[in-house]
mmCIF file of C-alpha atoms and ligand atoms in Angstrom:
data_model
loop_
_atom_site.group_PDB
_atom_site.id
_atom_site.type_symbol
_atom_site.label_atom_id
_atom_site.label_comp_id
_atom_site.label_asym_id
_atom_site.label_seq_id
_atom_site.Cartn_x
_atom_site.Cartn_y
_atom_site.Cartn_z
ATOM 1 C CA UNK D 28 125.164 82.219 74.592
ATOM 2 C CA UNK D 29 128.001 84.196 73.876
ATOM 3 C CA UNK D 30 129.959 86.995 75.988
ATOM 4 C CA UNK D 31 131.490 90.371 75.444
ATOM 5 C CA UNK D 32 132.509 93.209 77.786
ATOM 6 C CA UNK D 33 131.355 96.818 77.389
ATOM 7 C CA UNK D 34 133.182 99.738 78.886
ATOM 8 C CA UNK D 35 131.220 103.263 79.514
ATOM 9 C CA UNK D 36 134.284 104.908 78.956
ATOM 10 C CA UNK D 37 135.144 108.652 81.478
ATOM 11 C CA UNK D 38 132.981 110.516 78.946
ATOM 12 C CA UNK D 39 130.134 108.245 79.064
ATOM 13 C CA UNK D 40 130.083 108.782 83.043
ATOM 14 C CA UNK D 41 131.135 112.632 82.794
ATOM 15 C CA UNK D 42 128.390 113.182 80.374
ATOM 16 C CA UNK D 43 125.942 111.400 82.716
ATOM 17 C CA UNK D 44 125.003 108.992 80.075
ATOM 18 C CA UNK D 45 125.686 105.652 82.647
ATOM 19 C CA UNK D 46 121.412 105.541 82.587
ATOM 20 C CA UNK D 47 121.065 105.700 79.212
ATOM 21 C CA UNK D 48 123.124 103.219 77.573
ATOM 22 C CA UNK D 49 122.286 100.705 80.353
ATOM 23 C CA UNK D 50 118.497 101.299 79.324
ATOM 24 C CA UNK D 51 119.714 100.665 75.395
ATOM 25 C CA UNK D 52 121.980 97.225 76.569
ATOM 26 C CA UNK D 53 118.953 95.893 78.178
ATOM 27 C CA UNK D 54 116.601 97.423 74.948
ATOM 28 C CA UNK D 55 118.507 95.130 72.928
ATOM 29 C CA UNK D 56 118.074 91.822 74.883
ATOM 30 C CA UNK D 57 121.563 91.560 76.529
ATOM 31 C CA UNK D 58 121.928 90.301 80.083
ATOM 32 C CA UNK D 59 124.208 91.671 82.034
ATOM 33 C CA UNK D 60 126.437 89.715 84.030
ATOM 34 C CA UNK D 61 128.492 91.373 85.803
ATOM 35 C CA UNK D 62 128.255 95.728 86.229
ATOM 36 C CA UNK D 63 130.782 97.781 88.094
ATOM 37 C CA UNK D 64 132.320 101.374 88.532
ATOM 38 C CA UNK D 65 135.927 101.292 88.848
ATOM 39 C CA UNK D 66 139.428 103.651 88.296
ATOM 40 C CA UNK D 67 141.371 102.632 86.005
ATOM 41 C CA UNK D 68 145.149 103.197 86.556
ATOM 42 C CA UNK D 69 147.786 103.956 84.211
ATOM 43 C CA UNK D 70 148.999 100.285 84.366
ATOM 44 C CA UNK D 71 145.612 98.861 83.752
ATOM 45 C CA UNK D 72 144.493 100.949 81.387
ATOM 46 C CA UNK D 73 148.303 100.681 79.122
ATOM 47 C CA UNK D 74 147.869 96.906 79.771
ATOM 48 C CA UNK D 75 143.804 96.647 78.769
ATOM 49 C CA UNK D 76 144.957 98.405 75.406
ATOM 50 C CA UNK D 77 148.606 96.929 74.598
ATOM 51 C CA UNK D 78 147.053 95.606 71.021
ATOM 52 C CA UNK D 79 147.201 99.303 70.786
ATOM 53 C CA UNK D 80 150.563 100.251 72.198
ATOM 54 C CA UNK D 81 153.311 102.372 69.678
ATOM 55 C CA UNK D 82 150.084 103.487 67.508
ATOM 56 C CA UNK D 83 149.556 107.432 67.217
ATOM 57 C CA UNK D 84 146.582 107.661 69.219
ATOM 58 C CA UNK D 85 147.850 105.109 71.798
ATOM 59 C CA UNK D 86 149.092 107.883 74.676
ATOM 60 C CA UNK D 87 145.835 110.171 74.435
ATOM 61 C CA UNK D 88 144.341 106.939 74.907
ATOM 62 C CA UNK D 89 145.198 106.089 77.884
ATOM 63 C CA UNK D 90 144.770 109.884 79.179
ATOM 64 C CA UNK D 91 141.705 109.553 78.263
ATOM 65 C CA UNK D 92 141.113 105.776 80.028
ATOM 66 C CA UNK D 93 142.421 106.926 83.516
ATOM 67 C CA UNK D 94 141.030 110.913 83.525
ATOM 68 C CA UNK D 95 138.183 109.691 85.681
ATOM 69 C CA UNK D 96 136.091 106.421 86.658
ATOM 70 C CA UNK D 97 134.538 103.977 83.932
ATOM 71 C CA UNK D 98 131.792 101.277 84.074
ATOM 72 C CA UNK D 99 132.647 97.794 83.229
ATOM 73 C CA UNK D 100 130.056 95.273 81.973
ATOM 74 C CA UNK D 101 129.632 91.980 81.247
ATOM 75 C CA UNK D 102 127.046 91.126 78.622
ATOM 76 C CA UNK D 103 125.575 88.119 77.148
ATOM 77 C CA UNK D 104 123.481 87.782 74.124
ATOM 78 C CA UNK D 105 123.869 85.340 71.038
ATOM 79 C CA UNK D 106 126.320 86.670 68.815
ATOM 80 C CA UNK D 107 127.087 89.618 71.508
ATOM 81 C CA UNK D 108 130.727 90.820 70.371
ATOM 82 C CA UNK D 109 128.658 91.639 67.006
ATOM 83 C CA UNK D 110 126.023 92.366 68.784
ATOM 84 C CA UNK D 111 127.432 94.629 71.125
ATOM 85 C CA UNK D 112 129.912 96.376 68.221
ATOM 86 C CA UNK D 113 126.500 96.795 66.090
ATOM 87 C CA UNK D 114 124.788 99.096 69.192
ATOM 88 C CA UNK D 115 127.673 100.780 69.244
ATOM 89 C CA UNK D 116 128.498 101.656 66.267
ATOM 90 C CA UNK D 117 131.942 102.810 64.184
ATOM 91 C CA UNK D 118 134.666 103.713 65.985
ATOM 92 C CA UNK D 119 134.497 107.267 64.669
ATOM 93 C CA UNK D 120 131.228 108.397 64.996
ATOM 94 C CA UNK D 121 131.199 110.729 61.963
ATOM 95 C CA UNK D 122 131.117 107.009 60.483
ATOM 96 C CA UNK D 123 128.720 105.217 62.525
ATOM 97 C CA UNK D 124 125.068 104.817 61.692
ATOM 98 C CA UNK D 125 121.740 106.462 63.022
ATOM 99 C CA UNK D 126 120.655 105.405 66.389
ATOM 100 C CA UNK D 127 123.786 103.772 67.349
ATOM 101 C CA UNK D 128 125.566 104.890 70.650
ATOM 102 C CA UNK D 129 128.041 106.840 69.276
ATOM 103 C CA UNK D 130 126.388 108.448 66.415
ATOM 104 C CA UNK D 131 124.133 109.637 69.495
ATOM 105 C CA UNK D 132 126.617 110.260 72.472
ATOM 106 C CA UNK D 133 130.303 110.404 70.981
ATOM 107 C CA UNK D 134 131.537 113.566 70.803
ATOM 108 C CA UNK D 135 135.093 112.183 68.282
ATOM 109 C CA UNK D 136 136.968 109.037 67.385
ATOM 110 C CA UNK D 137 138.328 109.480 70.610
ATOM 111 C CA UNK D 138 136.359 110.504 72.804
ATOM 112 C CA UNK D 139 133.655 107.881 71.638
ATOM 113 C CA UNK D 140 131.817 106.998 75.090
ATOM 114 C CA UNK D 141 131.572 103.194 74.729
ATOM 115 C CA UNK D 142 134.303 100.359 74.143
ATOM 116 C CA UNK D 143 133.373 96.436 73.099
ATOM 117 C CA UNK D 144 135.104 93.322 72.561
ATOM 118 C CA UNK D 145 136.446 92.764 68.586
ATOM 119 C CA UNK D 146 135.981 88.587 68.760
ATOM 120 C CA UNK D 147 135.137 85.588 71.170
ATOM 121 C CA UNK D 148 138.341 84.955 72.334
ATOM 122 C CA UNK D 149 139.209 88.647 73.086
ATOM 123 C CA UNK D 150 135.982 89.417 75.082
ATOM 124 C CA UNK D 151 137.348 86.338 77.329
ATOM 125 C CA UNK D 152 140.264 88.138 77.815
ATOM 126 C CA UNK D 153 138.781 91.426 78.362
ATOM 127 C CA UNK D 154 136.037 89.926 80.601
ATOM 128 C CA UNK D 155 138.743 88.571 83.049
ATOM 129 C CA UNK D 156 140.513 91.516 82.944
ATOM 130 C CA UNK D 157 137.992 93.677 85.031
ATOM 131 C CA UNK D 158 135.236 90.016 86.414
ATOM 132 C CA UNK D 159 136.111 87.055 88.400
ATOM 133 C CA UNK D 160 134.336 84.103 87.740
ATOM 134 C CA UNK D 161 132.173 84.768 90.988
ATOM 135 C CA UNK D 162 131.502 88.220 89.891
ATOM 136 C CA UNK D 163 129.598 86.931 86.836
ATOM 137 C CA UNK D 164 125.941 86.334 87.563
HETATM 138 O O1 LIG L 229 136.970 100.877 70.155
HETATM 139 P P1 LIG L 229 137.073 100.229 68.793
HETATM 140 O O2 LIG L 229 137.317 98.735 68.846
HETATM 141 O O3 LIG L 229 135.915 100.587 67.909
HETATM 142 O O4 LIG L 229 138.346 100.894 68.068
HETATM 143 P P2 LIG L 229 139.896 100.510 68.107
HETATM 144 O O5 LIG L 229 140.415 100.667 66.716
HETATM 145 O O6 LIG L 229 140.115 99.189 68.769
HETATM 146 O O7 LIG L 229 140.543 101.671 68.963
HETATM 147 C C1 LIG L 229 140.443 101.668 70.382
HETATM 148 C C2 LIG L 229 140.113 103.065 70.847
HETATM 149 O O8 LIG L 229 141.216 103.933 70.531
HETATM 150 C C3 LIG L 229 138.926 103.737 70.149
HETATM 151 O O9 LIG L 229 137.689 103.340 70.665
HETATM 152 C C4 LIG L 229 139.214 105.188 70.396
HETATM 153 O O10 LIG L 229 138.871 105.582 71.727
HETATM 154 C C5 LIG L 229 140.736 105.241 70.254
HETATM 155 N N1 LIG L 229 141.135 105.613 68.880
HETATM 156 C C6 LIG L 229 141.556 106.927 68.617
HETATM 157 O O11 LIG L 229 141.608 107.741 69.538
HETATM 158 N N2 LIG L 229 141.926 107.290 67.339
HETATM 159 C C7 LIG L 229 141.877 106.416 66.325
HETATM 160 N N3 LIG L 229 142.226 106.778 65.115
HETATM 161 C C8 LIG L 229 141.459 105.091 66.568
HETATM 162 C C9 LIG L 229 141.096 104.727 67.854
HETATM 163 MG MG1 LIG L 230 138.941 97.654 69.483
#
């Protein structure tokens, strides 16, 4: 089985929508391996998106990352990075499809309530960025 890790992002939480897209990861036959509420700081949330780092959008970004607590998850499914990208939907939810997260929660490209792994080796990364091994059920 494979891995990714999901972030309810400070609008998710904000909008009170924690419930909801827990309900739609389990739905969908993920397990969840790890689950937590945390902060992120400036550094951690600059260093979680440094793929991103001299784009346009990358300051707002992390504004947006550290304006108030996000949930971190670690999910498990076969094929979960797709998986996981699939429930989501497109980045920009103008652009993502019916019944997806953020064609139903995400207010703009931004502001798009949900993050997820892009490949494998990425989500490992990502995963022990926020999980210990001990943390992962
Ligand atoms: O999150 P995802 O992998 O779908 O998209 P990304 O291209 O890796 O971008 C990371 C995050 O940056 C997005 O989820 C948005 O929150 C933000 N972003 C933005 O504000 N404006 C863009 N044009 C692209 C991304
Ligand atoms: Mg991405």
């Amino acid at each position: 089985m494979d891995r990714t890790l999901a972030i309810m992002k400070p609008d998710c939480v904000q909008k009170k929508l924690v419930g909801k897209v827990v309900d739609k990861i389990l739905e969908n036959g993920f397990n969840i391996l790890g689950l937590k509420m945390i902060r992120l700081s400036e550094a951690q949330a600059k260093a979680f998106y440094d793929v991103h780092e001299g784009k346009p959008f990358y300051d707002e970004l992390v504004d947006f990352m550290t304006e108030g607590p996000v949930v971190v998850a670690s999910l498990e499914k076969e094929n979960a990075v797709a998986a996981w990208r699939e429930l989501m939907g497109a980045t920009n939810p103008t652009e993502a499809d019916e019944g997806t997260l953020r064609k139903l929660f995400a207010d703009n490209v931004g502001r798009n309530i949900v993050h997820g792994s892009d490949a494998t080796e990425t989500a490992k990364r990502e995963i022990s960025f926020f999980f210990s091994e001990t943390e992962l059920i």
